[in-house]
XYZ file of C-alpha atoms in Angstrom:
432
model
C 6.586 149.304 129.780
C 8.261 147.139 127.161
C 7.715 149.257 124.458
C 8.909 152.235 126.362
C 11.798 150.421 126.816
C 12.650 149.387 123.575
C 11.873 152.790 122.370
C 14.787 154.205 124.613
C 16.530 151.348 123.372
C 16.048 152.729 119.649
C 16.848 155.844 120.743
C 19.771 154.842 122.272
C 21.330 153.020 119.665
C 20.774 155.304 117.117
C 22.097 158.385 119.158
C 25.147 156.061 119.375
C 25.649 155.459 115.769
C 25.111 159.016 115.140
C 27.327 160.425 117.204
C 30.388 158.017 116.144
C 29.981 158.664 112.300
C 30.026 162.696 113.524
C 33.734 161.594 114.854
C 34.393 159.473 112.160
C 33.245 161.118 109.406
C 33.093 164.892 110.182
C 35.340 167.731 109.636
C 37.382 167.750 112.498
C 37.845 163.815 112.729
C 41.385 162.498 112.842
C 40.756 159.378 111.130
C 41.876 159.089 107.861
C 39.565 158.866 105.094
C 39.475 156.675 101.918
C 37.839 158.017 98.248
C 36.572 156.163 95.901
C 37.709 157.099 92.783
C 35.887 155.555 89.640
C 38.129 157.256 86.968
C 41.777 157.526 86.358
C 44.534 157.316 83.445
C 47.939 156.431 83.547
C 50.014 159.058 81.741
C 51.674 157.576 78.896
C 54.066 159.751 76.818
C 53.032 160.134 73.172
C 53.295 162.903 70.276
C 50.834 165.304 69.985
C 50.220 167.702 67.325
C 47.831 170.996 66.876
C 47.179 171.171 62.960
C 45.229 173.915 61.610
C 43.256 173.547 57.978
C 43.232 175.750 55.699
C 42.094 176.224 51.850
C 44.736 177.056 49.662
C 45.483 178.106 45.960
C 47.970 176.974 43.907
C 50.306 180.566 42.736
C 53.790 181.603 41.124
C 56.413 181.175 43.243
C 57.904 184.502 41.513
C 56.266 187.105 39.350
C 58.645 189.225 36.896
C 56.838 192.519 35.481
C 58.733 193.680 32.149
C 58.120 197.574 31.381
C 57.941 199.530 28.109
C 57.508 203.195 28.870
C 57.439 204.284 25.287
C 54.565 203.055 23.391
C 55.538 203.381 20.463
C 58.589 201.478 20.629
C 56.556 198.377 20.154
C 56.013 196.790 17.152
C 54.435 193.651 17.561
C 53.832 191.427 20.568
C 54.499 187.934 19.472
C 52.933 186.095 22.930
C 49.768 185.933 24.824
C 48.803 184.844 27.884
C 49.233 181.590 28.712
C 52.299 180.956 26.905
C 55.593 179.178 27.761
C 58.701 181.397 27.562
C 62.300 180.565 28.289
C 65.118 183.045 29.376
C 65.815 184.905 26.414
C 62.583 184.324 24.148
C 61.227 186.963 22.532
C 58.422 188.558 24.177
C 57.521 191.560 21.548
C 59.341 193.114 18.323
C 60.641 196.425 18.978
C 60.562 199.506 16.139
C 64.163 200.296 15.211
C 63.951 203.599 15.257
C 61.520 204.053 18.374
C 63.773 201.832 20.312
C 66.522 203.860 21.002
C 64.534 205.920 23.282
C 63.497 203.465 25.229
C 67.039 201.835 25.676
C 67.882 205.443 27.084
C 65.096 204.849 29.586
C 66.229 201.467 30.514
C 69.870 202.692 30.941
C 68.558 205.453 32.973
C 66.717 203.067 34.967
C 70.124 200.840 35.337
C 72.546 203.536 36.598
C 69.445 204.725 39.178
C 68.887 201.045 40.522
C 72.934 200.307 40.621
C 73.494 203.684 42.733
C 70.673 202.515 44.846
C 72.350 198.844 44.546
C 75.420 200.671 46.059
C 73.732 202.525 48.901
C 71.977 199.521 50.434
C 74.925 197.743 50.295
C 77.014 200.168 52.072
C 73.899 200.285 55.177
C 74.204 196.614 54.935
C 77.326 196.204 55.771
C 77.014 198.995 58.753
C 74.026 197.445 60.104
C 76.132 193.883 59.925
C 79.234 195.872 61.433
C 77.085 197.027 63.971
C 75.755 194.097 64.871
C 78.699 192.001 65.428
C 80.156 195.248 67.673
C 77.199 195.123 69.754
C 77.612 191.361 69.720
C 73.599 190.927 68.698
C 72.148 193.910 71.295
C 70.067 196.393 69.572
C 70.611 199.980 69.777
C 68.537 203.073 69.792
C 70.726 206.007 69.738
C 69.631 207.776 66.791
C 69.574 211.527 66.460
C 68.478 212.121 62.392
C 65.953 210.039 60.500
C 65.869 209.207 56.636
C 63.488 206.646 54.726
C 63.932 203.971 52.474
C 61.152 202.110 50.071
C 60.719 198.766 50.355
C 59.989 196.632 46.968
C 56.269 196.350 48.156
C 56.363 200.534 47.924
C 56.244 201.159 51.600
C 58.219 204.132 53.354
C 60.704 202.342 56.097
C 61.583 204.972 58.339
C 65.155 204.928 59.688
C 66.996 206.577 62.290
C 70.538 207.552 61.627
C 72.731 206.552 64.960
C 75.797 208.899 64.513
C 77.697 206.890 67.258
C 78.596 204.082 64.941
C 77.475 205.601 61.528
C 74.727 203.386 60.440
C 70.777 203.109 60.060
C 68.840 201.519 62.423
C 65.091 201.030 62.284
C 62.627 203.064 64.458
C 62.196 200.111 66.739
C 66.088 199.608 67.012
C 66.367 196.244 65.797
C 69.308 195.911 63.441
C 68.363 192.650 62.723
C 64.891 193.767 61.172
C 67.141 196.248 59.188
C 69.203 193.624 57.857
C 66.590 191.784 57.021
C 65.286 194.597 54.614
C 68.080 195.645 53.375
C 68.276 192.243 52.106
C 64.960 191.845 50.785
C 65.419 195.246 48.640
C 68.883 194.179 47.326
C 67.283 190.932 46.063
C 64.488 193.251 44.494
C 66.828 195.538 42.767
C 68.976 192.606 41.442
C 65.577 191.444 39.693
C 65.299 194.273 38.233
C 68.719 194.811 37.028
C 68.398 191.226 35.537
C 65.670 192.398 33.540
C 66.974 195.337 32.327
C 70.303 194.124 31.168
C 68.251 191.640 29.578
C 66.813 194.319 27.480
C 69.926 195.887 26.810
C 71.717 193.026 25.704
C 69.633 192.755 22.460
C 71.382 193.749 18.972
C 70.430 197.430 17.826
C 69.636 195.589 14.414
C 67.067 193.504 15.356
C 65.994 194.754 18.903
C 63.190 192.834 20.671
C 61.945 192.643 24.143
C 62.869 189.596 25.699
C 62.003 187.640 28.806
C 64.841 187.380 31.393
C 63.287 184.260 32.797
C 61.841 181.142 32.147
C 58.145 180.833 33.143
C 54.297 181.166 31.488
C 53.146 184.404 30.341
C 50.356 185.518 32.630
C 49.325 188.908 31.732
C 50.074 191.347 28.479
C 49.257 194.963 28.968
C 48.760 196.088 25.145
C 46.912 199.071 25.783
C 47.464 201.092 28.956
C 51.375 203.101 29.604
C 53.206 201.698 30.501
C 53.090 198.831 28.667
C 54.059 195.427 30.292
C 54.280 191.712 30.329
C 53.788 189.767 33.372
C 55.490 186.560 33.761
C 54.836 183.466 36.283
C 57.898 181.391 37.278
C 57.377 177.668 36.789
C 57.698 176.726 40.218
C 54.325 176.936 42.241
C 53.927 177.916 45.976
C 50.395 177.764 47.708
C 48.657 180.570 48.865
C 46.223 180.698 51.714
C 45.302 183.776 54.392
C 45.410 183.580 58.162
C 42.452 185.233 59.736
C 43.020 187.877 63.214
C 42.428 184.739 65.496
C 44.718 182.161 63.806
C 47.753 184.810 62.651
C 49.496 184.534 66.116
C 49.454 180.866 65.883
C 51.528 180.359 62.482
C 54.804 180.939 62.040
C 57.230 180.533 59.152
C 59.130 176.899 58.970
C 56.018 175.512 60.230
C 55.587 172.353 58.820
C 52.608 171.692 56.168
C 50.530 168.718 54.312
C 49.116 169.988 51.179
C 46.751 167.860 48.782
C 45.602 169.088 45.540
C 44.063 167.540 42.356
C 47.006 166.447 40.146
C 49.588 165.437 42.763
C 49.909 161.695 43.101
C 49.630 162.218 46.734
C 49.693 164.419 49.674
C 52.914 166.554 49.786
C 54.771 168.298 52.577
C 56.433 171.697 52.921
C 56.782 174.516 54.899
C 55.152 178.046 55.396
C 57.685 180.232 53.703
C 56.436 183.527 54.610
C 53.428 185.338 57.172
C 52.814 188.626 56.409
C 52.322 191.318 58.977
C 49.917 193.444 56.650
C 46.594 193.166 55.708
C 46.333 191.313 52.334
C 45.716 193.743 48.699
C 42.239 192.914 47.511
C 44.146 190.683 44.995
C 42.475 187.403 42.693
C 44.539 185.283 45.314
C 42.472 186.691 48.215
C 38.766 186.832 46.099
C 39.603 182.899 45.423
C 40.440 182.365 48.899
C 37.273 184.058 50.352
C 34.897 182.190 47.861
C 36.207 178.628 48.800
C 36.383 179.839 52.449
C 33.814 182.468 53.102
C 33.987 182.949 57.091
C 33.020 186.137 58.247
C 34.361 188.308 60.943
C 34.472 191.604 62.633
C 37.343 192.985 60.773
C 36.601 192.656 57.124
C 40.343 193.672 56.732
C 42.174 190.924 58.794
C 43.206 188.301 56.267
C 46.987 188.222 56.377
C 48.540 186.153 53.359
C 51.062 182.853 53.741
C 52.670 181.576 51.268
C 53.443 177.600 51.597
C 56.444 176.297 49.899
C 56.625 172.217 49.156
C 59.682 169.934 50.050
C 59.914 169.574 46.224
C 59.615 171.718 43.533
C 56.417 171.819 41.777
C 56.115 172.589 38.233
C 53.915 170.723 36.530
C 50.305 169.090 37.315
C 48.764 171.475 38.963
C 47.718 174.551 37.443
C 47.661 178.091 38.358
C 44.826 178.921 40.616
C 43.501 175.511 40.880
C 42.548 174.578 44.434
C 44.656 172.624 47.246
C 44.190 171.617 50.817
C 46.829 172.330 53.286
C 46.821 171.304 56.736
C 49.429 173.559 58.856
C 50.749 172.054 61.986
C 51.129 175.165 64.686
C 51.991 173.047 67.144
C 53.991 169.893 68.385
C 55.472 168.197 71.052
C 57.085 165.071 71.412
C 57.356 162.589 74.349
C 54.450 164.562 76.025
C 51.726 163.991 78.661
C 47.913 165.132 77.566
C 45.088 164.341 80.067
C 41.278 165.214 79.320
C 40.767 168.922 79.640
C 37.943 168.734 82.040
C 40.481 167.201 84.823
C 42.037 170.488 84.923
C 40.577 172.784 87.507
C 41.584 176.172 88.788
C 42.771 177.021 85.203
C 43.995 180.541 84.392
C 45.309 180.659 80.193
C 47.870 177.716 80.346
C 48.429 176.969 83.850
C 46.172 174.770 86.250
C 45.947 171.984 88.627
C 45.171 168.349 88.289
C 45.017 165.369 90.796
C 47.641 162.225 90.930
C 47.664 159.701 93.045
C 51.104 159.828 95.267
C 53.406 157.108 96.458
C 51.934 157.440 99.692
C 48.388 156.450 98.286
C 46.979 160.172 97.877
C 45.030 162.122 95.639
C 47.102 165.307 95.531
C 46.730 168.359 93.506
C 49.578 169.282 91.753
C 49.858 172.244 89.610
C 50.594 171.861 85.642
C 51.736 174.057 82.914
C 49.569 173.306 79.507
C 51.660 173.268 76.482
C 48.261 173.479 73.999
C 44.595 171.915 73.602
C 44.194 169.454 71.283
C 41.279 166.985 70.879
C 39.725 167.573 74.191
C 43.390 167.130 75.642
C 45.570 169.276 77.623
C 48.921 168.456 76.252
C 51.501 169.379 78.920
C 54.747 171.162 79.321
C 55.643 169.968 82.863
C 53.953 168.915 85.950
C 52.752 165.307 85.571
C 55.672 162.483 85.286
C 55.189 159.713 82.827
C 53.763 156.754 84.378
C 51.845 158.530 86.841
C 48.105 157.888 87.373
C 46.029 161.086 87.075
C 42.724 160.937 88.740
C 39.542 162.675 87.927
C 37.109 163.002 90.415
C 35.021 166.211 91.771
C 35.049 165.331 95.216
C 38.792 165.265 96.200
C 38.046 169.424 95.898
C 36.335 168.868 98.766
C 39.043 167.875 101.212
C 41.516 170.673 102.574
C 43.955 167.709 102.476
C 44.918 165.389 99.803
C 42.634 162.074 101.218
C 43.891 158.005 100.594
C 42.031 156.740 97.256
C 41.232 153.257 95.767
C 40.001 152.693 92.688
C 38.544 150.226 90.693
C 40.992 147.510 89.322
C 42.210 148.072 85.841
C 40.347 146.235 83.256
C 42.946 146.574 80.299
C 44.860 143.422 79.252
C 48.395 143.422 78.792
C 49.603 143.954 75.022
C 50.322 140.369 73.554
C 53.332 141.093 71.780
C 54.688 142.556 74.965
C 53.323 139.241 76.876
C 55.035 137.092 74.239
C 58.281 138.231 74.497
C 58.529 138.639 78.222
C 60.670 135.955 79.708
C 58.736 133.288 81.690
C 61.000 133.874 85.001
C 59.111 137.472 85.336
C 55.854 136.017 85.578
C 57.429 133.501 88.941
C 58.933 136.412 90.214
C 55.442 138.725 89.888
C 53.503 135.330 91.508
C 55.953 135.001 94.129
C 56.147 138.637 95.013
C 52.310 138.102 95.689
């Protein structure tokens, strides 16, 4: 009998404990629950930067081409590749008898360029006036169409806006038209400077002269038109953005460049990022050899030019290798949390858990600026000083549960503790 009594008692006690457990911990229980969270971080603001490392090649900031259409006009070349020249230095001696025909060609080219310059200036003034009248807005009221060729040889199609009498690119952007007009003006003025330098020579002792200071990079002595290519003494660094990098880099991004011949890494900016796939130039061939990454699209290499803050003219030869680190994203006084702590993430938004004032582990929405080094740098969502929680079990609760955490093991900073007044310690002890 005693045996059946103890068996029954055991069953009763077990049932009682099970019933109480269901009442306390079941989904329908109204008793609040405390959840242990072992991982958490206090959100401290800091400066974060996402950087893109690239191989780069030293290249001239500007390249000047001087052409001679009349082959017989050249009597003798006086420069070779690699020679340093000053503005006004003789590049070649001209035949006095044959130089007249070449001068006529230069004069004809000068007249054509001056006419084009005047037309571009008129278009530029009209575009600026129209942009000012529109208050910076864009217009697309075009009924006629014309074209202009930029310095790269690309034909740009324009629409003629009859309501204001100006030319606007097909995309309707006055700013785009103004930028293209200024670019073409700069090209025309450069070509006119070259021609003026040639026409200023004495008829009795004619010579082909350099309009700029620099280094002779190439002398074409064989094929017509004969030409001399001169690199400017100031250098830039050329690199290339791949298809998946192009969206990340913009002009004026900060860059740090290190190259042999420089005493230390130099700072600079991205001067330009091309929208057009790069030509198969010597710079592109060198880049592909230095950074041989395969990609599905074989032409998706976009030239980027990097300009140092201080001009680089010596110590770095053309074509030498450099290492560039481009800052593509930067945030000051920003909060960052480990990427796995962001859940329900879609693109640049998601949620994370924070300890609120009531001691609950509450989910809050966050907006992500960028990711770097395994952290999600937040644009908004978590305030400085908040405790961010990481615990997958929190997602099992329909409402935010109360949480308790291990006591922090970090010690206060020694310099901070040393500079804290003793009264603060007393006030803290009394508050306990």
